[in-house]
């Protein structure tokens, strides 16, 4: 890989990390806004996390006309193969299920509790990445995983004091179990997405990444649509809008922005997994959990306990540990390649 290509990959990776940050910080915050002011539909909340896929379709249409201009008319609208489509569709159903399970967190649990449970996704990601895509673990990445899990875990130390008043034990336990299952589903989905890229029969371009994201969300939203129909959520939207504490107009505004912001999350995930790894994606998600807590303190005036400050410190420490290890690995690999070049030249110039 030449230096220009390497720099381009790093630029795209950073861009997708930022996109993931916007989605994973903004998504939970706007979901919490929905539930705090009278929203009660869990299927609707999970549906909003997937239904923004037409935004990606518009981008793909524009990109298609640019490709027509450059490459001529002998091109297909979609770049992905039938196998990649089928794999993405199946994974999209898992994404829809994970979205539904995740929606129980802001709906039924205190923020600190749902955060500590969802932090378990990093542990699931490590295990599944090792089993599915043979992810190599270094001392630095293991250290980062431990610090991030411990950092998020400290948020649950005072979870009992934040328990919502009037919440039944059954609903509280159900929210706990559902959020844990969401963590497991996410931990499984990330390596499976990486496996799709590995099994691809041609180079994975950014257009293909957008196509995969759109397919994930189409089938994820289809899964949630069935749940909404069964639960009669579509009929309840107008009634819920009229009873929303912030007003009817802001209710629909919250729904629209939920769909848009959650698209940033999915786009960031598919990009980081392709240009980084499923482990890096899991680490970024774990890093963003306590940062979301800090934004909750600022925007929703939640109490800032010492445990939250400690969680942010440990998460940042883990994040730095991971990237320090990656820099050392990259430097080591570069030196090995530089040492290999003179040896290759000697073999080529030696007399037969």
mmCIF file of C-alpha atoms in Angstrom:
data_model
loop_
_atom_site.group_PDB
_atom_site.id
_atom_site.type_symbol
_atom_site.label_atom_id
_atom_site.label_comp_id
_atom_site.label_asym_id
_atom_site.label_seq_id
_atom_site.Cartn_x
_atom_site.Cartn_y
_atom_site.Cartn_z
ATOM 1 C CA UNK A 1 0.000 0.000 0.000
ATOM 2 C CA UNK A 2 1.582 3.364 -1.065
ATOM 3 C CA UNK A 3 1.783 6.404 1.204
ATOM 4 C CA UNK A 4 -0.980 8.295 -0.620
ATOM 5 C CA UNK A 5 -3.390 5.372 -0.312
ATOM 6 C CA UNK A 6 -2.463 4.930 3.356
ATOM 7 C CA UNK A 7 -3.088 8.617 4.093
ATOM 8 C CA UNK A 8 -6.450 8.426 2.320
ATOM 9 C CA UNK A 9 -7.490 5.405 4.404
ATOM 10 C CA UNK A 10 -6.478 7.196 7.610
ATOM 11 C CA UNK A 11 -8.444 10.294 6.565
ATOM 12 C CA UNK A 12 -11.571 8.207 5.843
ATOM 13 C CA UNK A 13 -11.087 6.344 9.132
ATOM 14 C CA UNK A 14 -10.893 9.602 11.119
ATOM 15 C CA UNK A 15 -13.937 10.943 9.270
ATOM 16 C CA UNK A 16 -15.914 7.817 10.152
ATOM 17 C CA UNK A 17 -14.761 8.001 13.786
ATOM 18 C CA UNK A 18 -16.189 11.532 13.956
ATOM 19 C CA UNK A 19 -19.410 10.355 12.273
ATOM 20 C CA UNK A 20 -19.687 7.491 14.781
ATOM 21 C CA UNK A 21 -19.139 9.964 17.637
ATOM 22 C CA UNK A 22 -21.962 12.210 16.424
ATOM 23 C CA UNK A 23 -24.333 9.266 16.088
ATOM 24 C CA UNK A 24 -23.489 7.411 19.293
ATOM 25 C CA UNK A 25 -23.535 10.555 21.443
ATOM 26 C CA UNK A 26 -26.456 12.280 19.757
ATOM 27 C CA UNK A 27 -28.623 9.175 19.277
ATOM 28 C CA UNK A 28 -29.020 8.207 22.956
ATOM 29 C CA UNK A 29 -29.462 11.848 23.954
ATOM 30 C CA UNK A 30 -32.321 12.478 21.553
ATOM 31 C CA UNK A 31 -33.872 9.099 22.437
ATOM 32 C CA UNK A 32 -33.746 10.123 26.082
ATOM 33 C CA UNK A 33 -35.400 13.439 25.179
ATOM 34 C CA UNK A 34 -38.258 11.493 23.592
ATOM 35 C CA UNK A 35 -38.847 9.321 26.676
ATOM 36 C CA UNK A 36 -38.305 12.124 29.225
ATOM 37 C CA UNK A 37 -41.131 14.238 27.791
ATOM 38 C CA UNK A 38 -43.855 11.657 27.361
ATOM 39 C CA UNK A 39 -42.729 9.239 24.645
ATOM 40 C CA UNK A 40 -43.490 5.605 25.459
ATOM 41 C CA UNK A 41 -43.226 3.622 22.212
ATOM 42 C CA UNK A 42 -40.142 1.379 22.300
ATOM 43 C CA UNK A 43 -40.730 -0.078 18.834
ATOM 44 C CA UNK A 44 -41.024 3.444 17.432
ATOM 45 C CA UNK A 45 -37.727 4.443 19.067
ATOM 46 C CA UNK A 46 -35.924 1.438 17.548
ATOM 47 C CA UNK A 47 -37.606 2.038 14.160
ATOM 48 C CA UNK A 48 -36.237 5.591 14.091
ATOM 49 C CA UNK A 49 -32.703 4.223 14.462
ATOM 50 C CA UNK A 50 -33.028 2.508 11.042
ATOM 51 C CA UNK A 51 -35.608 4.408 9.008
ATOM 52 C CA UNK A 52 -33.236 7.174 7.839
ATOM 53 C CA UNK A 53 -31.881 4.981 4.991
ATOM 54 C CA UNK A 54 -33.451 7.156 2.201
ATOM 55 C CA UNK A 55 -30.754 9.734 3.026
ATOM 56 C CA UNK A 56 -28.138 7.200 1.915
ATOM 57 C CA UNK A 57 -30.202 6.352 -1.194
ATOM 58 C CA UNK A 58 -30.091 10.011 -2.270
ATOM 59 C CA UNK A 59 -26.303 10.032 -1.857
ATOM 60 C CA UNK A 60 -26.016 6.802 -3.891
ATOM 61 C CA UNK A 61 -28.170 8.250 -6.712
ATOM 62 C CA UNK A 62 -25.954 11.341 -6.910
ATOM 63 C CA UNK A 63 -22.828 9.156 -6.844
ATOM 64 C CA UNK A 64 -24.293 6.962 -9.623
ATOM 65 C CA UNK A 65 -24.695 9.928 -11.983
ATOM 66 C CA UNK A 66 -21.122 11.013 -11.244
ATOM 67 C CA UNK A 67 -19.936 7.486 -12.046
ATOM 68 C CA UNK A 68 -21.939 7.565 -15.296
ATOM 69 C CA UNK A 69 -20.173 10.737 -16.292
ATOM 70 C CA UNK A 70 -16.723 9.318 -15.550
ATOM 71 C CA UNK A 71 -17.048 5.606 -16.415
ATOM 72 C CA UNK A 72 -19.762 5.674 -19.076
ATOM 73 C CA UNK A 73 -23.109 3.868 -19.230
ATOM 74 C CA UNK A 74 -21.729 0.360 -18.809
ATOM 75 C CA UNK A 75 -22.017 0.321 -15.000
ATOM 76 C CA UNK A 76 -24.529 -1.038 -12.518
ATOM 77 C CA UNK A 77 -26.319 1.083 -9.937
ATOM 78 C CA UNK A 78 -25.248 -1.315 -7.161
ATOM 79 C CA UNK A 79 -21.636 -2.396 -6.697
ATOM 80 C CA UNK A 80 -22.269 -5.206 -4.204
ATOM 81 C CA UNK A 81 -22.792 -8.825 -5.247
ATOM 82 C CA UNK A 82 -25.801 -11.013 -4.498
ATOM 83 C CA UNK A 83 -23.870 -12.773 -1.722
ATOM 84 C CA UNK A 84 -22.977 -9.466 -0.047
ATOM 85 C CA UNK A 85 -26.602 -8.334 -0.379
ATOM 86 C CA UNK A 86 -27.904 -11.519 1.261
ATOM 87 C CA UNK A 87 -25.361 -11.323 4.091
ATOM 88 C CA UNK A 88 -26.128 -7.625 4.683
ATOM 89 C CA UNK A 89 -29.878 -8.314 4.681
ATOM 90 C CA UNK A 90 -29.522 -11.045 7.300
ATOM 91 C CA UNK A 91 -27.266 -8.813 9.390
ATOM 92 C CA UNK A 92 -29.815 -5.999 9.007
ATOM 93 C CA UNK A 93 -32.419 -8.093 10.827
ATOM 94 C CA UNK A 94 -29.928 -8.562 13.681
ATOM 95 C CA UNK A 95 -29.313 -4.792 13.673
ATOM 96 C CA UNK A 96 -33.064 -4.187 13.925
ATOM 97 C CA UNK A 97 -33.290 -6.608 16.845
ATOM 98 C CA UNK A 98 -30.327 -4.940 18.562
ATOM 99 C CA UNK A 99 -31.987 -1.539 18.080
ATOM 100 C CA UNK A 100 -35.200 -2.772 19.689
ATOM 101 C CA UNK A 101 -33.338 -4.274 22.649
ATOM 102 C CA UNK A 102 -31.210 -1.119 23.029
ATOM 103 C CA UNK A 103 -34.320 1.107 23.132
ATOM 104 C CA UNK A 104 -35.272 -0.438 26.484
ATOM 105 C CA UNK A 105 -32.278 1.269 28.109
ATOM 106 C CA UNK A 106 -33.375 4.923 27.912
ATOM 107 C CA UNK A 107 -37.005 3.822 28.319
ATOM 108 C CA UNK A 108 -36.791 1.832 31.565
ATOM 109 C CA UNK A 109 -33.387 2.270 33.231
ATOM 110 C CA UNK A 110 -31.366 5.061 34.799
ATOM 111 C CA UNK A 111 -28.674 6.336 32.454
ATOM 112 C CA UNK A 112 -25.843 5.070 34.664
ATOM 113 C CA UNK A 113 -27.356 1.586 34.798
ATOM 114 C CA UNK A 114 -28.042 1.251 31.075
ATOM 115 C CA UNK A 115 -24.553 2.559 30.318
ATOM 116 C CA UNK A 116 -22.750 0.070 32.521
ATOM 117 C CA UNK A 117 -24.750 -2.809 31.055
ATOM 118 C CA UNK A 118 -24.232 -1.717 27.460
ATOM 119 C CA UNK A 119 -20.492 -1.347 28.088
ATOM 120 C CA UNK A 120 -20.455 -5.151 28.106
ATOM 121 C CA UNK A 121 -20.710 -4.955 24.293
ATOM 122 C CA UNK A 122 -16.950 -4.389 24.198
ATOM 123 C CA UNK A 123 -16.349 -7.708 25.952
ATOM 124 C CA UNK A 124 -18.741 -9.450 23.547
ATOM 125 C CA UNK A 125 -17.018 -7.745 20.586
ATOM 126 C CA UNK A 126 -13.588 -8.966 21.711
ATOM 127 C CA UNK A 127 -14.812 -12.558 22.080
ATOM 128 C CA UNK A 128 -16.760 -12.645 18.808
ATOM 129 C CA UNK A 129 -14.001 -10.819 16.872
ATOM 130 C CA UNK A 130 -11.481 -13.389 18.099
ATOM 131 C CA UNK A 131 -13.766 -16.288 17.118
ATOM 132 C CA UNK A 132 -15.214 -14.981 13.841
ATOM 133 C CA UNK A 133 -12.471 -12.876 12.178
ATOM 134 C CA UNK A 134 -9.442 -14.119 14.172
ATOM 135 C CA UNK A 135 -8.744 -10.642 15.559
ATOM 136 C CA UNK A 136 -5.208 -10.443 16.959
ATOM 137 C CA UNK A 137 -5.049 -9.053 20.491
ATOM 138 C CA UNK A 138 -2.041 -7.127 21.797
ATOM 139 C CA UNK A 139 -1.202 -6.173 25.372
ATOM 140 C CA UNK A 140 -2.256 -2.597 24.567
ATOM 141 C CA UNK A 141 -5.645 -3.567 23.110
ATOM 142 C CA UNK A 142 -6.375 -5.899 26.062
ATOM 143 C CA UNK A 143 -5.378 -3.103 28.464
ATOM 144 C CA UNK A 144 -7.699 -0.715 26.601
ATOM 145 C CA UNK A 145 -10.602 -3.180 26.802
ATOM 146 C CA UNK A 146 -10.137 -3.658 30.553
ATOM 147 C CA UNK A 147 -9.880 0.087 31.242
ATOM 148 C CA UNK A 148 -12.935 0.902 29.129
ATOM 149 C CA UNK A 149 -15.075 -1.795 30.751
ATOM 150 C CA UNK A 150 -13.969 -0.761 34.253
ATOM 151 C CA UNK A 151 -14.525 2.896 33.336
ATOM 152 C CA UNK A 152 -18.079 2.281 32.187
ATOM 153 C CA UNK A 153 -18.602 -0.083 35.134
ATOM 154 C CA UNK A 154 -17.946 2.668 37.662
ATOM 155 C CA UNK A 155 -21.058 4.430 36.348
ATOM 156 C CA UNK A 156 -23.187 1.696 37.844
ATOM 157 C CA UNK A 157 -21.774 2.000 41.371
ATOM 158 C CA UNK A 158 -24.562 4.366 42.376
ATOM 159 C CA UNK A 159 -27.183 3.137 39.960
ATOM 160 C CA UNK A 160 -29.600 2.215 42.759
ATOM 161 C CA UNK A 161 -29.764 5.819 43.948
ATOM 162 C CA UNK A 162 -30.777 6.874 40.410
ATOM 163 C CA UNK A 163 -33.533 4.284 40.071
ATOM 164 C CA UNK A 164 -36.679 5.877 38.592
ATOM 165 C CA UNK A 165 -39.509 6.417 41.057
ATOM 166 C CA UNK A 166 -42.596 4.319 40.426
ATOM 167 C CA UNK A 167 -40.718 1.841 38.236
ATOM 168 C CA UNK A 168 -41.936 -1.697 38.879
ATOM 169 C CA UNK A 169 -39.412 -4.417 39.652
ATOM 170 C CA UNK A 170 -40.586 -6.389 36.627
ATOM 171 C CA UNK A 171 -40.028 -3.466 34.244
ATOM 172 C CA UNK A 172 -36.665 -2.645 35.827
ATOM 173 C CA UNK A 173 -35.413 -6.236 35.487
ATOM 174 C CA UNK A 174 -36.801 -6.470 31.954
ATOM 175 C CA UNK A 175 -34.941 -3.296 30.972
ATOM 176 C CA UNK A 176 -31.754 -4.724 32.513
ATOM 177 C CA UNK A 177 -32.011 -8.007 30.587
ATOM 178 C CA UNK A 178 -32.953 -6.336 27.303
ATOM 179 C CA UNK A 179 -30.004 -3.923 27.479
ATOM 180 C CA UNK A 180 -27.612 -6.800 28.193
ATOM 181 C CA UNK A 181 -28.990 -8.669 25.160
ATOM 182 C CA UNK A 182 -28.525 -5.481 23.109
ATOM 183 C CA UNK A 183 -24.866 -5.423 24.149
ATOM 184 C CA UNK A 184 -24.459 -9.061 23.070
ATOM 185 C CA UNK A 185 -26.222 -8.406 19.744
ATOM 186 C CA UNK A 186 -23.996 -5.415 18.982
ATOM 187 C CA UNK A 187 -20.896 -7.382 19.981
ATOM 188 C CA UNK A 188 -21.905 -10.088 17.482
ATOM 189 C CA UNK A 189 -22.944 -7.707 14.690
ATOM 190 C CA UNK A 190 -19.611 -5.849 14.481
ATOM 191 C CA UNK A 191 -17.420 -8.904 13.664
ATOM 192 C CA UNK A 192 -20.102 -10.239 11.293
ATOM 193 C CA UNK A 193 -19.961 -6.931 9.417
ATOM 194 C CA UNK A 194 -16.175 -7.216 9.246
ATOM 195 C CA UNK A 195 -16.593 -10.768 7.907
ATOM 196 C CA UNK A 196 -18.732 -9.433 5.037
ATOM 197 C CA UNK A 197 -15.865 -7.147 4.048
ATOM 198 C CA UNK A 198 -13.315 -9.960 4.328
ATOM 199 C CA UNK A 199 -15.437 -12.297 2.164
ATOM 200 C CA UNK A 200 -16.068 -9.606 -0.490
ATOM 201 C CA UNK A 201 -14.948 -10.786 -3.954
ATOM 202 C CA UNK A 202 -13.553 -7.366 -4.910
ATOM 203 C CA UNK A 203 -12.061 -4.303 -3.280
ATOM 204 C CA UNK A 204 -14.503 -2.685 -0.864
ATOM 205 C CA UNK A 205 -15.070 0.909 -1.982
ATOM 206 C CA UNK A 206 -16.811 3.652 -0.045
ATOM 207 C CA UNK A 207 -19.810 3.310 -2.398
ATOM 208 C CA UNK A 208 -20.097 -0.342 -1.353
ATOM 209 C CA UNK A 209 -19.952 0.703 2.302
ATOM 210 C CA UNK A 210 -22.874 3.082 1.733
ATOM 211 C CA UNK A 211 -24.816 0.339 -0.057
ATOM 212 C CA UNK A 212 -24.230 -2.093 2.801
ATOM 213 C CA UNK A 213 -25.339 0.543 5.303
ATOM 214 C CA UNK A 214 -28.535 1.164 3.349
ATOM 215 C CA UNK A 215 -29.338 -2.560 3.148
ATOM 216 C CA UNK A 216 -28.683 -2.985 6.882
ATOM 217 C CA UNK A 217 -31.120 -0.199 7.644
ATOM 218 C CA UNK A 218 -33.767 -1.287 5.132
ATOM 219 C CA UNK A 219 -34.023 -4.736 6.671
ATOM 220 C CA UNK A 220 -33.574 -3.395 10.203
ATOM 221 C CA UNK A 221 -36.445 -0.934 9.692
ATOM 222 C CA UNK A 222 -38.552 -3.690 8.076
ATOM 223 C CA UNK A 223 -38.062 -5.823 11.199
ATOM 224 C CA UNK A 224 -39.075 -2.896 13.442
ATOM 225 C CA UNK A 225 -42.021 -2.020 11.170
ATOM 226 C CA UNK A 226 -43.511 -5.453 11.814
ATOM 227 C CA UNK A 227 -43.137 -4.834 15.550
ATOM 228 C CA UNK A 228 -44.787 -1.421 15.228
ATOM 229 C CA UNK A 229 -47.728 -2.880 13.299
ATOM 230 C CA UNK A 230 -48.263 -5.627 15.883
ATOM 231 C CA UNK A 231 -47.942 -3.133 18.748
ATOM 232 C CA UNK A 232 -50.146 -0.562 16.920
ATOM 233 C CA UNK A 233 -47.505 2.143 17.231
ATOM 234 C CA UNK A 234 -48.441 3.872 13.975
ATOM 235 C CA UNK A 235 -51.960 4.547 15.272
ATOM 236 C CA UNK A 236 -50.536 5.899 18.547
ATOM 237 C CA UNK A 237 -48.171 8.486 16.999
ATOM 238 C CA UNK A 238 -50.766 11.269 16.549
ATOM 239 C CA UNK A 239 -52.154 10.705 20.050
ATOM 240 C CA UNK A 240 -48.686 10.704 21.591
ATOM 241 C CA UNK A 241 -47.786 13.873 19.663
ATOM 242 C CA UNK A 242 -50.744 15.766 21.103
ATOM 243 C CA UNK A 243 -49.728 14.741 24.635
ATOM 244 C CA UNK A 244 -45.983 15.421 24.244
ATOM 245 C CA UNK A 245 -44.785 17.850 26.929
ATOM 246 C CA UNK A 246 -42.741 19.970 24.492
ATOM 247 C CA UNK A 247 -45.604 20.346 22.033
ATOM 248 C CA UNK A 248 -46.799 18.596 18.883
ATOM 249 C CA UNK A 249 -44.395 20.343 16.470
ATOM 250 C CA UNK A 250 -41.348 19.525 18.603
ATOM 251 C CA UNK A 251 -42.522 15.924 18.923
ATOM 252 C CA UNK A 252 -42.280 15.419 15.177
ATOM 253 C CA UNK A 253 -39.022 17.375 15.127
ATOM 254 C CA UNK A 254 -37.576 14.950 17.688
ATOM 255 C CA UNK A 255 -38.645 11.992 15.538
ATOM 256 C CA UNK A 256 -37.087 13.425 12.371
ATOM 257 C CA UNK A 257 -33.800 14.303 14.042
ATOM 258 C CA UNK A 258 -33.688 10.886 15.697
ATOM 259 C CA UNK A 259 -33.786 9.236 12.273
ATOM 260 C CA UNK A 260 -31.081 11.558 10.915
ATOM 261 C CA UNK A 261 -28.685 11.329 13.873
ATOM 262 C CA UNK A 262 -28.905 7.547 14.162
ATOM 263 C CA UNK A 263 -27.863 7.320 10.485
ATOM 264 C CA UNK A 264 -24.558 8.930 11.488
ATOM 265 C CA UNK A 265 -24.114 6.081 13.942
ATOM 266 C CA UNK A 266 -24.647 3.319 11.365
ATOM 267 C CA UNK A 267 -22.489 5.088 8.765
ATOM 268 C CA UNK A 268 -19.705 5.494 11.319
ATOM 269 C CA UNK A 269 -19.888 1.823 12.308
ATOM 270 C CA UNK A 270 -19.658 0.410 8.761
ATOM 271 C CA UNK A 271 -16.809 2.815 7.936
ATOM 272 C CA UNK A 272 -14.746 2.204 11.083
ATOM 273 C CA UNK A 273 -15.110 -1.588 10.739
ATOM 274 C CA UNK A 274 -13.903 -1.421 7.092
ATOM 275 C CA UNK A 275 -11.024 1.037 7.529
ATOM 276 C CA UNK A 276 -10.137 -0.037 11.073
ATOM 277 C CA UNK A 277 -11.551 -3.185 12.684
ATOM 278 C CA UNK A 278 -14.553 -4.416 14.646
ATOM 279 C CA UNK A 279 -12.415 -4.209 17.812
ATOM 280 C CA UNK A 280 -11.594 -0.537 17.166
ATOM 281 C CA UNK A 281 -15.303 0.131 16.597
ATOM 282 C CA UNK A 282 -16.183 -1.551 19.902
ATOM 283 C CA UNK A 283 -13.528 0.484 21.712
ATOM 284 C CA UNK A 284 -14.851 3.746 20.236
ATOM 285 C CA UNK A 285 -18.400 2.879 21.278
ATOM 286 C CA UNK A 286 -17.199 2.118 24.825
ATOM 287 C CA UNK A 287 -15.308 5.426 24.889
ATOM 288 C CA UNK A 288 -18.414 7.333 23.817
ATOM 289 C CA UNK A 289 -20.615 5.933 26.615
ATOM 290 C CA UNK A 290 -19.184 8.068 29.453
ATOM 291 C CA UNK A 291 -18.868 11.038 27.094
ATOM 292 C CA UNK A 292 -22.597 10.718 26.480
ATOM 293 C CA UNK A 293 -23.022 10.838 30.253
ATOM 294 C CA UNK A 294 -21.111 14.119 30.371
ATOM 295 C CA UNK A 295 -23.373 15.565 27.679
ATOM 296 C CA UNK A 296 -26.377 14.351 29.683
ATOM 297 C CA UNK A 297 -25.099 16.331 32.670
ATOM 298 C CA UNK A 298 -24.696 19.460 30.541
ATOM 299 C CA UNK A 299 -27.917 19.223 28.509
ATOM 300 C CA UNK A 300 -30.312 17.557 30.969
ATOM 301 C CA UNK A 301 -28.786 18.876 34.224
ATOM 302 C CA UNK A 302 -28.177 15.392 35.609
ATOM 303 C CA UNK A 303 -26.061 15.116 38.734
ATOM 304 C CA UNK A 304 -22.335 14.733 38.059
ATOM 305 C CA UNK A 305 -21.012 12.203 40.555
ATOM 306 C CA UNK A 306 -17.347 11.409 41.178
ATOM 307 C CA UNK A 307 -17.886 8.011 39.556
ATOM 308 C CA UNK A 308 -18.780 9.692 36.254
ATOM 309 C CA UNK A 309 -15.566 11.726 36.287
ATOM 310 C CA UNK A 310 -13.583 8.571 37.051
ATOM 311 C CA UNK A 311 -15.330 6.713 34.223
ATOM 312 C CA UNK A 312 -14.400 9.413 31.710
ATOM 313 C CA UNK A 313 -10.761 9.410 32.900
ATOM 314 C CA UNK A 314 -10.447 5.612 32.627
ATOM 315 C CA UNK A 315 -12.122 5.580 29.211
ATOM 316 C CA UNK A 316 -9.764 8.231 27.846
ATOM 317 C CA UNK A 317 -6.822 6.304 29.305
ATOM 318 C CA UNK A 318 -7.994 3.127 27.569
ATOM 319 C CA UNK A 319 -8.488 5.013 24.305
ATOM 320 C CA UNK A 320 -4.938 6.431 24.444
ATOM 321 C CA UNK A 321 -3.569 2.976 25.333
ATOM 322 C CA UNK A 322 -5.168 1.429 22.261
ATOM 323 C CA UNK A 323 -3.885 4.040 19.846
ATOM 324 C CA UNK A 324 -0.404 4.046 21.389
ATOM 325 C CA UNK A 325 -0.270 0.303 20.769
ATOM 326 C CA UNK A 326 -1.512 0.800 17.190
ATOM 327 C CA UNK A 327 1.183 3.431 16.562
ATOM 328 C CA UNK A 328 3.883 1.075 17.867
ATOM 329 C CA UNK A 329 2.572 -1.761 15.698
ATOM 330 C CA UNK A 330 2.449 0.517 12.660
ATOM 331 C CA UNK A 331 6.000 1.761 13.298
ATOM 332 C CA UNK A 332 7.252 -1.814 13.739
ATOM 333 C CA UNK A 333 5.552 -2.949 10.531
ATOM 334 C CA UNK A 334 7.009 -0.008 8.620
ATOM 335 C CA UNK A 335 10.548 -0.836 9.807
ATOM 336 C CA UNK A 336 10.091 -4.481 8.819
ATOM 337 C CA UNK A 337 8.983 -3.425 5.335
ATOM 338 C CA UNK A 338 11.974 -1.061 5.016
ATOM 339 C CA UNK A 339 14.353 -3.863 6.023
ATOM 340 C CA UNK A 340 12.697 -6.239 3.562
ATOM 341 C CA UNK A 341 13.238 -3.983 0.526
ATOM 342 C CA UNK A 342 17.119 -4.109 0.549
ATOM 343 C CA UNK A 343 16.982 -7.903 0.972
ATOM 344 C CA UNK A 344 14.648 -8.203 -2.027
ATOM 345 C CA UNK A 345 16.918 -6.005 -4.138
ATOM 346 C CA UNK A 346 19.953 -8.143 -3.190
ATOM 347 C CA UNK A 347 18.150 -11.300 -4.306
ATOM 348 C CA UNK A 348 17.169 -9.703 -7.611
ATOM 349 C CA UNK A 349 20.701 -8.419 -8.380
ATOM 350 C CA UNK A 350 22.625 -11.526 -7.265
ATOM 351 C CA UNK A 351 24.236 -13.567 -10.103
ATOM 352 C CA UNK A 352 22.568 -16.787 -11.098
#
